mmCIF file of C-alpha atoms and ligand atoms in Angstrom:
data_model
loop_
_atom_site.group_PDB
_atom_site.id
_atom_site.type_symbol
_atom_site.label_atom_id
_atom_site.label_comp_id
_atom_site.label_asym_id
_atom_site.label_seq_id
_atom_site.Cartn_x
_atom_site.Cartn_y
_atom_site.Cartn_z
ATOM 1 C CA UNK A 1240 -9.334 34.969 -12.123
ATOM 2 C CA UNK A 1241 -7.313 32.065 -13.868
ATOM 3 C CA UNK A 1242 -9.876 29.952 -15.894
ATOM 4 C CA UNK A 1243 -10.899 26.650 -15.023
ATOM 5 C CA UNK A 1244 -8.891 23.341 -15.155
ATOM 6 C CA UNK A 1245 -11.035 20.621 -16.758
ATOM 7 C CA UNK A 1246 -9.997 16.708 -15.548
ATOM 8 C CA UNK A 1247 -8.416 16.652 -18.557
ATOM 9 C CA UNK A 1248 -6.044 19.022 -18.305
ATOM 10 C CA UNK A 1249 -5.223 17.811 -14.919
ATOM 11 C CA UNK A 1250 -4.735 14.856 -16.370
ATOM 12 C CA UNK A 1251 -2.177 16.121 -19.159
ATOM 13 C CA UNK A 1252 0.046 18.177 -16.612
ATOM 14 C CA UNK A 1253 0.023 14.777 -13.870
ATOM 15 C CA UNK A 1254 1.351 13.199 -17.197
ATOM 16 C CA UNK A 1255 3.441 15.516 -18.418
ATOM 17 C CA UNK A 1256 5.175 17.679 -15.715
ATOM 18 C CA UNK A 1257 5.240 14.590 -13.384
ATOM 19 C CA UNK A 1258 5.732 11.375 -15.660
ATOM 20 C CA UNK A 1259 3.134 9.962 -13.487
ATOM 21 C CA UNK A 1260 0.939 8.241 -15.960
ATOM 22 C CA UNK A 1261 1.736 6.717 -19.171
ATOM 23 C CA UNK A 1262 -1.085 8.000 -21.962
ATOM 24 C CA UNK A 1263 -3.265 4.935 -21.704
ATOM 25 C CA UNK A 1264 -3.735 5.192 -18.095
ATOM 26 C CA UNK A 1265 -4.761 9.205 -18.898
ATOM 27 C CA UNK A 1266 -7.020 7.895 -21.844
ATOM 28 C CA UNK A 1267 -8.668 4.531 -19.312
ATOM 29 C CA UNK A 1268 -9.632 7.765 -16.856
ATOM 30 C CA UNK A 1269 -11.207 9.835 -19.025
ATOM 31 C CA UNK A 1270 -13.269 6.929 -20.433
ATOM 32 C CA UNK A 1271 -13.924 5.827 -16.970
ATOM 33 C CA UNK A 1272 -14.944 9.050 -15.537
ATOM 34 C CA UNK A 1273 -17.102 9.885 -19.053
ATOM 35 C CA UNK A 1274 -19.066 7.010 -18.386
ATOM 36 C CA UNK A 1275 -19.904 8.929 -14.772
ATOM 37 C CA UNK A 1276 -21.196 11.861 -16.390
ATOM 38 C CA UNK A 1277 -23.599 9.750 -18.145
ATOM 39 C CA UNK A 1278 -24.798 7.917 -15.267
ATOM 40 C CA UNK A 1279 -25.037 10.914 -13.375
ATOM 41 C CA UNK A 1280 -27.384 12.143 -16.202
ATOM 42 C CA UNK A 1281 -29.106 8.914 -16.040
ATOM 43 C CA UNK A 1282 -29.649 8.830 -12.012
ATOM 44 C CA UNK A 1283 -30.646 12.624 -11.869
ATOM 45 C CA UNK A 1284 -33.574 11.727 -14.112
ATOM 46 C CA UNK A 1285 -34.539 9.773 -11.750
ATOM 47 C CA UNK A 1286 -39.036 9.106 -11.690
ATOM 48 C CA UNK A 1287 -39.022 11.323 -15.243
ATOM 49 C CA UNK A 1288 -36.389 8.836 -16.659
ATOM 50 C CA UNK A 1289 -38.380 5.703 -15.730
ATOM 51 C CA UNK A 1290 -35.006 4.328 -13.812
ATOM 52 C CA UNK A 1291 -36.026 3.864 -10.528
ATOM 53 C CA UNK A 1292 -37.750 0.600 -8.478
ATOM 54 C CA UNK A 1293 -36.433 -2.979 -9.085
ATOM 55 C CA UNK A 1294 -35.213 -4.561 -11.782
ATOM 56 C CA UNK A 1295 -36.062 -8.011 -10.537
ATOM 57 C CA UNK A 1296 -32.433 -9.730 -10.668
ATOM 58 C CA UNK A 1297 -30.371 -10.729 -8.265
ATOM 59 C CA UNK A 1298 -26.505 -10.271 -8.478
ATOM 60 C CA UNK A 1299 -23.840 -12.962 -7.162
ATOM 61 C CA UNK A 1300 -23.775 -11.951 -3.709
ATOM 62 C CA UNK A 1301 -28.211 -12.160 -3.629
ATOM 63 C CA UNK A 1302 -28.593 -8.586 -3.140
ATOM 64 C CA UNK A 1303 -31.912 -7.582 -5.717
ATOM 65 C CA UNK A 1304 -30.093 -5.275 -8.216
ATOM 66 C CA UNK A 1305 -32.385 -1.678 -8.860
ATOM 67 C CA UNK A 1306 -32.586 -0.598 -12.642
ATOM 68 C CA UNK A 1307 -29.572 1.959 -12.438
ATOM 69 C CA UNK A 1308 -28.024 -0.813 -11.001
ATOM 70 C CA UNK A 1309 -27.942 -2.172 -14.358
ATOM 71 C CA UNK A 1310 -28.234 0.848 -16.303
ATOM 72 C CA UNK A 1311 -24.742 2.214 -14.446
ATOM 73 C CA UNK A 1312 -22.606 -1.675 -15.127
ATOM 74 C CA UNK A 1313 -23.875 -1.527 -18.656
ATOM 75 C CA UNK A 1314 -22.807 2.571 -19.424
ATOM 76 C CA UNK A 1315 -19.202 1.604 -17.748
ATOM 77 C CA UNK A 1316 -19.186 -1.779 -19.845
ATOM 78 C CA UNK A 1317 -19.824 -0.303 -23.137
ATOM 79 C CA UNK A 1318 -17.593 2.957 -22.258
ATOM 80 C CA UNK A 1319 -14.634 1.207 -21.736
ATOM 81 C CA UNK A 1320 -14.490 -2.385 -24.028
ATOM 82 C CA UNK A 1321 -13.809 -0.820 -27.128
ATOM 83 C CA UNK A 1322 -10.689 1.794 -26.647
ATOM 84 C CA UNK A 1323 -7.951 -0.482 -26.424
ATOM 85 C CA UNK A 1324 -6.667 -0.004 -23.153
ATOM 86 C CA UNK A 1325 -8.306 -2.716 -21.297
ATOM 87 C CA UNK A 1326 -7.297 -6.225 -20.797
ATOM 88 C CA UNK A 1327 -10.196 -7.207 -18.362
ATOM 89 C CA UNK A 1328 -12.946 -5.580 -16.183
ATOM 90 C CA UNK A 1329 -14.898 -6.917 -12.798
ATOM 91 C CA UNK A 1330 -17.754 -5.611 -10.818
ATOM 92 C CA UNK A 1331 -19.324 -5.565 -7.957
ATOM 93 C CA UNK A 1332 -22.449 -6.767 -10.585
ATOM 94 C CA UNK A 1333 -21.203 -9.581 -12.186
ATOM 95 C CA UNK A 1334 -20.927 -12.827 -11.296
ATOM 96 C CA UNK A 1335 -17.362 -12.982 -13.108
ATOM 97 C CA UNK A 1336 -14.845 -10.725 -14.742
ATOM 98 C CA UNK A 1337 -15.551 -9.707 -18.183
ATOM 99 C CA UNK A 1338 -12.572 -10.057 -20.560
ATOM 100 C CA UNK A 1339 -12.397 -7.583 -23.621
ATOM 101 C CA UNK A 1340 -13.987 -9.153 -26.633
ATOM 102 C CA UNK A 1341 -11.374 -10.614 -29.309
ATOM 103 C CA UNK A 1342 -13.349 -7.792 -31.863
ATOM 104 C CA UNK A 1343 -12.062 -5.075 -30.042
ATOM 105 C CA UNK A 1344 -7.636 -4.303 -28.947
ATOM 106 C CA UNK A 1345 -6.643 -5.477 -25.857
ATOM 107 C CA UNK A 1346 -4.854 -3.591 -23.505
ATOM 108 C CA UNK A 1347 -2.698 -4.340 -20.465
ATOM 109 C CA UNK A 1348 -4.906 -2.703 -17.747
ATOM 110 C CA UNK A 1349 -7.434 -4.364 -15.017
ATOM 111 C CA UNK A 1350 -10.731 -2.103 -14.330
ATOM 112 C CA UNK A 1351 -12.571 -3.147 -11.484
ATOM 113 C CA UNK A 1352 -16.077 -0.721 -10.132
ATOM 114 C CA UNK A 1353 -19.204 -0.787 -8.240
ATOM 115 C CA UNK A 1354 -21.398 0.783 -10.152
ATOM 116 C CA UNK A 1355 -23.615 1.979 -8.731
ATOM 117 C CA UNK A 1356 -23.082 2.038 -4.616
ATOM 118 C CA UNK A 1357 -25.792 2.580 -2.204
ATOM 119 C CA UNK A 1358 -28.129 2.217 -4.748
ATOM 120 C CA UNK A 1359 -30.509 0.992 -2.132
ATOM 121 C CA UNK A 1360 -30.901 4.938 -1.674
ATOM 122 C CA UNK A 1361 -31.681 5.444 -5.132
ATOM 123 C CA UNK A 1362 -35.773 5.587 -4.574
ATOM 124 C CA UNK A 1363 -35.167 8.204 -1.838
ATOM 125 C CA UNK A 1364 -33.499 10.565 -3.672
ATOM 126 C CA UNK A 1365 -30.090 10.011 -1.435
ATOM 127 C CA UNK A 1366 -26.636 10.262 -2.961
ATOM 128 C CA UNK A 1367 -25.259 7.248 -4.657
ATOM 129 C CA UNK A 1368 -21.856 6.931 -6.540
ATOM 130 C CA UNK A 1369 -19.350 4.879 -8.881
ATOM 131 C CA UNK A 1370 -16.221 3.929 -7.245
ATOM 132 C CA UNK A 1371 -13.473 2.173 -9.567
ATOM 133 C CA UNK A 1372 -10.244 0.831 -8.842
ATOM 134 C CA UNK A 1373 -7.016 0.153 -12.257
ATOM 135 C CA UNK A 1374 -4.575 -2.541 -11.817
ATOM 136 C CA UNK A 1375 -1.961 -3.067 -14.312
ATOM 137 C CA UNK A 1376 -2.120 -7.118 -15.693
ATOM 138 C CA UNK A 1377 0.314 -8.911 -13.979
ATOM 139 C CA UNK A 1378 3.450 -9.157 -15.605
ATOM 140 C CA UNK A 1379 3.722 -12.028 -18.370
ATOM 141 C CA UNK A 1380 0.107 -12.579 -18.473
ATOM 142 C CA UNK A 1381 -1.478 -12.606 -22.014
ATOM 143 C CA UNK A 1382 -5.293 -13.938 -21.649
ATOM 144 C CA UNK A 1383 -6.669 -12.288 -18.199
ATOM 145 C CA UNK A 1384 -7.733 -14.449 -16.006
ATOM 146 C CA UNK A 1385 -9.820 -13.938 -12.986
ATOM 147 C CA UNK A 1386 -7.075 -14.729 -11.053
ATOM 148 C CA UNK A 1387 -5.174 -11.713 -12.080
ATOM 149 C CA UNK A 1388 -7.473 -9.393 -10.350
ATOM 150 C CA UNK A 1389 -6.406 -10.407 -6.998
ATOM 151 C CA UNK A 1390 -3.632 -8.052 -6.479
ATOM 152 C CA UNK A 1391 -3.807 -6.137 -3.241
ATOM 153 C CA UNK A 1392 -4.447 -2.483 -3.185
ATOM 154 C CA UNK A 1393 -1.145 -1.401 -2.738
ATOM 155 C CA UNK A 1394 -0.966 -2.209 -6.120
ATOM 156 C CA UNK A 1395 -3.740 0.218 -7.771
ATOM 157 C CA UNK A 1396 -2.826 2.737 -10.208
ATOM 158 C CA UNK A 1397 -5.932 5.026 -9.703
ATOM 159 C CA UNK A 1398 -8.693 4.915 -8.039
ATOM 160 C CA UNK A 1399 -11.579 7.176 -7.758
ATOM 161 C CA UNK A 1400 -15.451 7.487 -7.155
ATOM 162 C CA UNK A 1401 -17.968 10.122 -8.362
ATOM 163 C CA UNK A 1402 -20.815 11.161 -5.777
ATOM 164 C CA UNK A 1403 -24.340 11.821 -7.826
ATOM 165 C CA UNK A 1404 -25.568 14.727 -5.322
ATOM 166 C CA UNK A 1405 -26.785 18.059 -5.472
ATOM 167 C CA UNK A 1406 -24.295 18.415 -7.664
ATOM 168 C CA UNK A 1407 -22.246 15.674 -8.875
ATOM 169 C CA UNK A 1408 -18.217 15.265 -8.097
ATOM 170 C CA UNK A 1409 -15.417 13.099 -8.825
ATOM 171 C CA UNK A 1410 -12.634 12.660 -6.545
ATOM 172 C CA UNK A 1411 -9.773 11.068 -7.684
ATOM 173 C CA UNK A 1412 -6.273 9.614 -6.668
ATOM 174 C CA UNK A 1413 -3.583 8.469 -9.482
ATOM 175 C CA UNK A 1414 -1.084 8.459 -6.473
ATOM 176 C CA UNK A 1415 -0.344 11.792 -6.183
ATOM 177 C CA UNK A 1416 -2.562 13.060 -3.847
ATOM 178 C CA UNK A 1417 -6.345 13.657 -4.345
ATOM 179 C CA UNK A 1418 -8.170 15.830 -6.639
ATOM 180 C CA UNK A 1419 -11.797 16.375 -6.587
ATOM 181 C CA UNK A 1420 -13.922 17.569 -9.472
ATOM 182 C CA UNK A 1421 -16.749 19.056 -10.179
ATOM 183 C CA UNK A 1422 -19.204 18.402 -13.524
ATOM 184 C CA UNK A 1423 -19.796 21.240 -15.362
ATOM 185 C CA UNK A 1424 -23.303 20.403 -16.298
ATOM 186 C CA UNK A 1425 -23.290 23.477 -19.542
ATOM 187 C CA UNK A 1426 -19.637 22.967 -20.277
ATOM 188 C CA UNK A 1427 -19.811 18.831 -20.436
ATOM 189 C CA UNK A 1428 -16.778 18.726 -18.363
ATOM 190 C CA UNK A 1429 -15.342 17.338 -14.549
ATOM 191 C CA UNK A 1430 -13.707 21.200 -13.337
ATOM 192 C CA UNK A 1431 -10.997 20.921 -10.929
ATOM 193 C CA UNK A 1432 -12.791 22.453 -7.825
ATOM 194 C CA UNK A 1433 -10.228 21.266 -5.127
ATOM 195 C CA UNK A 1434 -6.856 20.015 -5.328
ATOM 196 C CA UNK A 1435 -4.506 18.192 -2.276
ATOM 197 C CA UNK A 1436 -7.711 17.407 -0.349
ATOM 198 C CA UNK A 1437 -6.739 16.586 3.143
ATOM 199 C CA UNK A 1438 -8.560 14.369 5.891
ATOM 200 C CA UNK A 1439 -8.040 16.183 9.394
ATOM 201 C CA UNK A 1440 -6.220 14.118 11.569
ATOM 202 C CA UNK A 1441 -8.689 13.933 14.481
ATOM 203 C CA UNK A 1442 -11.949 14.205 14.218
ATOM 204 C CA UNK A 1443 -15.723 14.245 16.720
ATOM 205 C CA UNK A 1444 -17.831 12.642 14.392
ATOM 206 C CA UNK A 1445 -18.333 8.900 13.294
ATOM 207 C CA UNK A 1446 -20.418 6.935 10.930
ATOM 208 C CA UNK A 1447 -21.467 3.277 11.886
ATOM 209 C CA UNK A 1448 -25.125 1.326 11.275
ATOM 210 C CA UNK A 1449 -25.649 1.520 15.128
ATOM 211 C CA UNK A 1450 -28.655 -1.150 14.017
ATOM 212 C CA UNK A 1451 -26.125 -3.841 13.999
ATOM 213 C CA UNK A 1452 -24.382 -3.319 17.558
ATOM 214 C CA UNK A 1453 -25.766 -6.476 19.227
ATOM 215 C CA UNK A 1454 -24.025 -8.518 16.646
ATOM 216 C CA UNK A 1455 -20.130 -6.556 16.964
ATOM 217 C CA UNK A 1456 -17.028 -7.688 18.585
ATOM 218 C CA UNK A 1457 -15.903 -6.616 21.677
ATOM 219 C CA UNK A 1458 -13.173 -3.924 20.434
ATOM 220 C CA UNK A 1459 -16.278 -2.048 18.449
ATOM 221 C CA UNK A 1460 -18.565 -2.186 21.461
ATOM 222 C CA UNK A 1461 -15.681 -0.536 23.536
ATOM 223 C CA UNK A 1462 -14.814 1.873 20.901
ATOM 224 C CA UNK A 1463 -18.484 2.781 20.589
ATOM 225 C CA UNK A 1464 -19.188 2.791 23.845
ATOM 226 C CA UNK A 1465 -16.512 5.492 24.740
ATOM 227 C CA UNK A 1466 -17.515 7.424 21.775
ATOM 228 C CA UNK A 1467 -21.303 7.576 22.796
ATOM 229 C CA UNK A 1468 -20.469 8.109 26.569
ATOM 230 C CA UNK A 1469 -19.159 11.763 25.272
ATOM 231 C CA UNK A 1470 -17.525 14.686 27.746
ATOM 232 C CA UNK A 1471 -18.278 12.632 30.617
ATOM 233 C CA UNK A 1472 -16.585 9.302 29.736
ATOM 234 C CA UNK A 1473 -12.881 8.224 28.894
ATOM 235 C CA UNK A 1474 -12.625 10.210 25.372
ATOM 236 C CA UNK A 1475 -13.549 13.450 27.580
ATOM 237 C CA UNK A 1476 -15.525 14.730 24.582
ATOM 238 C CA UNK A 1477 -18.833 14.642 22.795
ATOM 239 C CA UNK A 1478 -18.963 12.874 19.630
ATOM 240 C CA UNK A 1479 -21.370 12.851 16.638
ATOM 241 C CA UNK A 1480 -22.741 10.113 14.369
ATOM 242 C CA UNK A 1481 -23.849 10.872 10.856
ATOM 243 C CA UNK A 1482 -24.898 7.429 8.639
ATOM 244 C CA UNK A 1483 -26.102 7.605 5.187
ATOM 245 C CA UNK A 1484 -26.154 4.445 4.403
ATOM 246 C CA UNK A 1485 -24.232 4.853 0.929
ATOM 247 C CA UNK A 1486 -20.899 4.525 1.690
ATOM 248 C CA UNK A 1487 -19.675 7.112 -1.106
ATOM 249 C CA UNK A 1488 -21.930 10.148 0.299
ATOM 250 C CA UNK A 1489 -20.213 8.947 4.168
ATOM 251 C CA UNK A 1490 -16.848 8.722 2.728
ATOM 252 C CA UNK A 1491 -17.222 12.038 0.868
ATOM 253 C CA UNK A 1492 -18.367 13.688 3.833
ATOM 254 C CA UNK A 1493 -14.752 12.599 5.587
ATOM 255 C CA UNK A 1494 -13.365 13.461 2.608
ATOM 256 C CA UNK A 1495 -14.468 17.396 3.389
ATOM 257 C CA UNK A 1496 -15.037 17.458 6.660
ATOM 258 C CA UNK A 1497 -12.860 14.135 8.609
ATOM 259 C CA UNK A 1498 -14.844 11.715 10.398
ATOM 260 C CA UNK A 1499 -14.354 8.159 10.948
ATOM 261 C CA UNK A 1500 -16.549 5.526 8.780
ATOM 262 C CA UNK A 1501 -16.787 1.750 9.744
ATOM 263 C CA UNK A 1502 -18.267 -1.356 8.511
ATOM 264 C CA UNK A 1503 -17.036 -3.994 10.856
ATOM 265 C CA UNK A 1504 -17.187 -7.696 10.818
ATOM 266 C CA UNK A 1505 -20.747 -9.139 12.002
ATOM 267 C CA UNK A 1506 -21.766 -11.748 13.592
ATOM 268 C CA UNK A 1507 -24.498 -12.536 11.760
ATOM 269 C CA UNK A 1508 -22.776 -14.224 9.127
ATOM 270 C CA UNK A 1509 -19.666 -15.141 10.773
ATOM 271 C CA UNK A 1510 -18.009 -16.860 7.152
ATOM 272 C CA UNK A 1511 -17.954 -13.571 5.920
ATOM 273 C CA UNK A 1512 -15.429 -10.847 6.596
ATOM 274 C CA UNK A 1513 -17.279 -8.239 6.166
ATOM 275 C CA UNK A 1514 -20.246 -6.303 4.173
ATOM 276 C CA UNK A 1515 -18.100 -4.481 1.953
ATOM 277 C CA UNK A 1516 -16.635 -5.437 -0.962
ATOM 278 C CA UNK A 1517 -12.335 -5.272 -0.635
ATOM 279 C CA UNK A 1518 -11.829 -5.177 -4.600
ATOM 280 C CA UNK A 1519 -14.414 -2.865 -5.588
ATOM 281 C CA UNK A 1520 -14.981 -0.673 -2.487
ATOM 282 C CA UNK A 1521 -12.516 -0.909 0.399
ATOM 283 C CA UNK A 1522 -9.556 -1.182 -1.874
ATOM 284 C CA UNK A 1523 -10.082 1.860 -3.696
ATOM 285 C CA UNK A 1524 -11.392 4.207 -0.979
ATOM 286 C CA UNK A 1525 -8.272 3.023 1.548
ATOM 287 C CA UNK A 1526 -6.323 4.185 -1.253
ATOM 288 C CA UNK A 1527 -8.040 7.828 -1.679
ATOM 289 C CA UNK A 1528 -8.014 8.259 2.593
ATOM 290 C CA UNK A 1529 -4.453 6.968 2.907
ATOM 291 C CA UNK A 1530 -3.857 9.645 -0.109
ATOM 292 C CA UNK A 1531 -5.508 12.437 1.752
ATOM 293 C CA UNK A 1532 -3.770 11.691 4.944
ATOM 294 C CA UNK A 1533 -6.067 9.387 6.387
ATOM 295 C CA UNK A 1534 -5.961 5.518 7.285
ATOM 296 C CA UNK A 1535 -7.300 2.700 6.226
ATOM 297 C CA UNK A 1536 -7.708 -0.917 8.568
ATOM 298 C CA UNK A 1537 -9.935 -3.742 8.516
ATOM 299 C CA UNK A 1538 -9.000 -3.568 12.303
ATOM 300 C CA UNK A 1539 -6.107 -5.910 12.568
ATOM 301 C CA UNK A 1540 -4.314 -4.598 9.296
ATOM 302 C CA UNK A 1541 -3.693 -2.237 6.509
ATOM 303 C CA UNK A 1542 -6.591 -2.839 3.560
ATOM 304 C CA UNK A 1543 -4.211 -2.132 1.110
ATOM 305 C CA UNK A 1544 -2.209 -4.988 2.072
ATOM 306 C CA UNK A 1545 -4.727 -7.988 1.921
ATOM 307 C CA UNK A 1546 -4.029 -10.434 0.069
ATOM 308 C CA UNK A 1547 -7.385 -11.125 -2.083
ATOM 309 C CA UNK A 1548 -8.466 -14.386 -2.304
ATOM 310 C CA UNK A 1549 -11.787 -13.929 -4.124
ATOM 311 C CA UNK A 1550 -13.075 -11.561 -6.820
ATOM 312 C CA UNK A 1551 -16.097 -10.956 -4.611
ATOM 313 C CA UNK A 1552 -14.417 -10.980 -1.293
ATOM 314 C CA UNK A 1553 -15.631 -9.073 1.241
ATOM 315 C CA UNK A 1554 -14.154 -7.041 4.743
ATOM 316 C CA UNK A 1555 -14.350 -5.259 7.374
ATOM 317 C CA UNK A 1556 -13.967 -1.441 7.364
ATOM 318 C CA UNK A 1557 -12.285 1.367 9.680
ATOM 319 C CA UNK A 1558 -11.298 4.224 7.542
ATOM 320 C CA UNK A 1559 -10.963 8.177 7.973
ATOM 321 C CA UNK A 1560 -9.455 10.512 10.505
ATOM 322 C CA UNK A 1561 -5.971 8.965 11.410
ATOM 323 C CA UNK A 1562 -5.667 9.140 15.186
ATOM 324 C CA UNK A 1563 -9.458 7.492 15.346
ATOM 325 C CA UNK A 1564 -8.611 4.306 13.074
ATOM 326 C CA UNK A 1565 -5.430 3.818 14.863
ATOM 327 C CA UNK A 1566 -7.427 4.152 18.170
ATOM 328 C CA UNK A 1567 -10.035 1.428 16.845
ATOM 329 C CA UNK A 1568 -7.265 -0.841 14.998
ATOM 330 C CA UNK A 1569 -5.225 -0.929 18.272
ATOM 331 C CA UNK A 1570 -8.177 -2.000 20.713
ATOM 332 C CA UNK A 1571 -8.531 -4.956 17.889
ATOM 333 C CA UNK A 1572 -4.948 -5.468 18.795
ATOM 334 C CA UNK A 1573 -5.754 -5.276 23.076
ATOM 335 C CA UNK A 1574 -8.672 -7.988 22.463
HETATM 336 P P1 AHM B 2993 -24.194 -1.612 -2.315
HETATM 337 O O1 AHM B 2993 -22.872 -1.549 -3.000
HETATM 338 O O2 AHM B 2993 -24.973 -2.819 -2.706
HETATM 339 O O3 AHM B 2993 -24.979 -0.351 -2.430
HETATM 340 O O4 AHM B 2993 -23.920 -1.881 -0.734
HETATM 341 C C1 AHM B 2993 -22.969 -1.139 -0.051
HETATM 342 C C2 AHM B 2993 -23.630 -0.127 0.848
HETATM 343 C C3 AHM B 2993 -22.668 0.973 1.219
HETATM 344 O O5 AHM B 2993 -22.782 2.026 0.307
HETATM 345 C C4 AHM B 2993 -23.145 1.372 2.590
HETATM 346 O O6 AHM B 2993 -22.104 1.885 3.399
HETATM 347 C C5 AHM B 2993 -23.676 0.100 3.168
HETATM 348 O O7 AHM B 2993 -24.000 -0.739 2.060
HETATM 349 C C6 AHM B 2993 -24.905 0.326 3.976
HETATM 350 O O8 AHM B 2993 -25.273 -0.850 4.578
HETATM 351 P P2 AHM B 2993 -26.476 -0.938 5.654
HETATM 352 O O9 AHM B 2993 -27.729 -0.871 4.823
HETATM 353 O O10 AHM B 2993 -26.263 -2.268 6.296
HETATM 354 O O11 AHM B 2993 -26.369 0.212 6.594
HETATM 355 MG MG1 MG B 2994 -21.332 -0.627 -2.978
#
């Protein structure tokens, strides 16, 4: 049996063999995805570790933060301000970006996470993850501004999330496919467990909060509707709905099994897009999908290619199993 590769070494040979990324973008992952293992220690304390419940804050968008809420921003904070390879950071915790202080070396990357998503699960004992996004500064920019972060996704460099589970994984993208890890809990280390993951094309299972249906727009209630009206309706097949309600543990699923996952607009708050975050969630789990075959829409158009127009901005979300996002992004086009 040939012996394990560690994220590291995967890492090495993506840099080496293929030229595909410089040694600061290797060095920004490992930081990145070191900071994981620590929250993933952290979270899988959980009642012993005295993180769970509240913390009693509120972040910018008025959702209450939880402690590992906090906990997770301030592990991937401290990780990453002091190697040198960072320019700026943002999250989905933070009312603004964070630029590298002028004690530490600056470096000409843009890190952008949720920390900790679907932490409303966290008291349950349900799956939660980090998902993190790298943009490169823009070109000719010295002092980061928020501004800068506001590149669309096509533009990410790597992207990846790690799902705290019943065991804990990271599944990453540097362009090049997607790898997903496993952590080692003895040896310290992310093991390569699967490599060229692949998203079936079609798919009989779907993930939506059903909860909100009285507030969608007329292409989701048709798309729905056929879906739930099974062998006997148009599809001519039964579907099945799965919902977590933490969108790394549903995209993770699609990410071994297909499936299609959607957060679409809502009428409840009509000035918003969305519930999802496009910089720190949509952005880079389109860019995973699209690299394991998938798709990735907001229902009129690509993610990847939004234009952002707000660190915080939020969007609607269609992504998975190719034929069924295409089905769902083309009855957006009908209406
Ligand atoms: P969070 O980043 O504050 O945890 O919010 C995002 C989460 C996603 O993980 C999940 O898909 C969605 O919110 C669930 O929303 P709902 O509770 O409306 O079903
Ligand atoms: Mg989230």
């Amino acid at each position: 049996m040939s012996s394990p590769v560690s994220l590291t070494q995967y890492l090495i040979l993506k840099q080496r063999e293929k030229g595909l990324i410089p040694g600061e973008l290797r060095l920004l992952i490992e930081v990145v995805t070191r900071a994981c293992k620590r929250i993933s220690i952290a979270v899988s304390k959980g009642a012993l570790g005295g993180v769970l419940g509240d913390n009693g804050t509120e972040n910018i968008q008025g959702e209450s933060q939880r402690k590992l809420d906090v906990i997770a921003n301030e592990t991937l904070l401290e990780a990453n301000e002091w190697g040198g390879h960072l320019a700026a950071m943002a999250s989905e915790e933070m009312d603004h970006s964070y630029t590298i202080p002028n004690r530490y070396p600056k470096g000409e990357f843009l890190l952008l996470f949720d920390p900790l998503d679907g932490s409303s699960n966290i008291d349950a004992n349900i799956s939660v993850g980090t998902i993190f996004s790298v943009l490169h500064l823009p070109e000719g920019a010295t002092e980061p501004r928020e501004e800068d972060f506001l590149q669309a996704g096509v533009h990410q460099l790597a992207a990846g999330y790690a799902i705290y589970g019943p065991s804990s994984q990271l599944v990453l993208t540097v362009g090049d496919g997607v790898a997903c890890f496993t952590l080692d809990r003895e040896a310290g280390s992310w093991t390569l467990t699967e490599d060229q993951l692949r998203i079936p094309e079609t798919t009989r299972e779907y993930a939506i909060n059903a909860s909100n249906q009285r507030h969608w727009e007329p292409p989701v209630h048709r798309y729905i509707g056929e879906l739930l009206a099974g062998a006997d309706g148009p599809r001519g097949a039964n579907f099945n709905m799965r919902w977590v309600a933490s969108m790394v543990a549903d995209v993770h699923r699609i990410m071994t099994r297909g499936g299609i996952f959607m957060y679409p607009r809502d009428a409840r708050t009509p000035d918003r897009l969305g519930k999802l975050r496009l910089l720190y969630e949509a952005n880079p789990m389109a860019f995973i999908v699209e690299q394991a075959g998938g798709a990735a829409t907001n229902g009129h158009q690509r993610i990847m290619e939004i234009e952002p127009q707000a660190l915080h901005e939020r969007v609607a979300v269609f992504l998975g199993s190719k034929e069924e996002v295409e089905r769902v992004t083309s009855y957006h086009r009908d209406a």
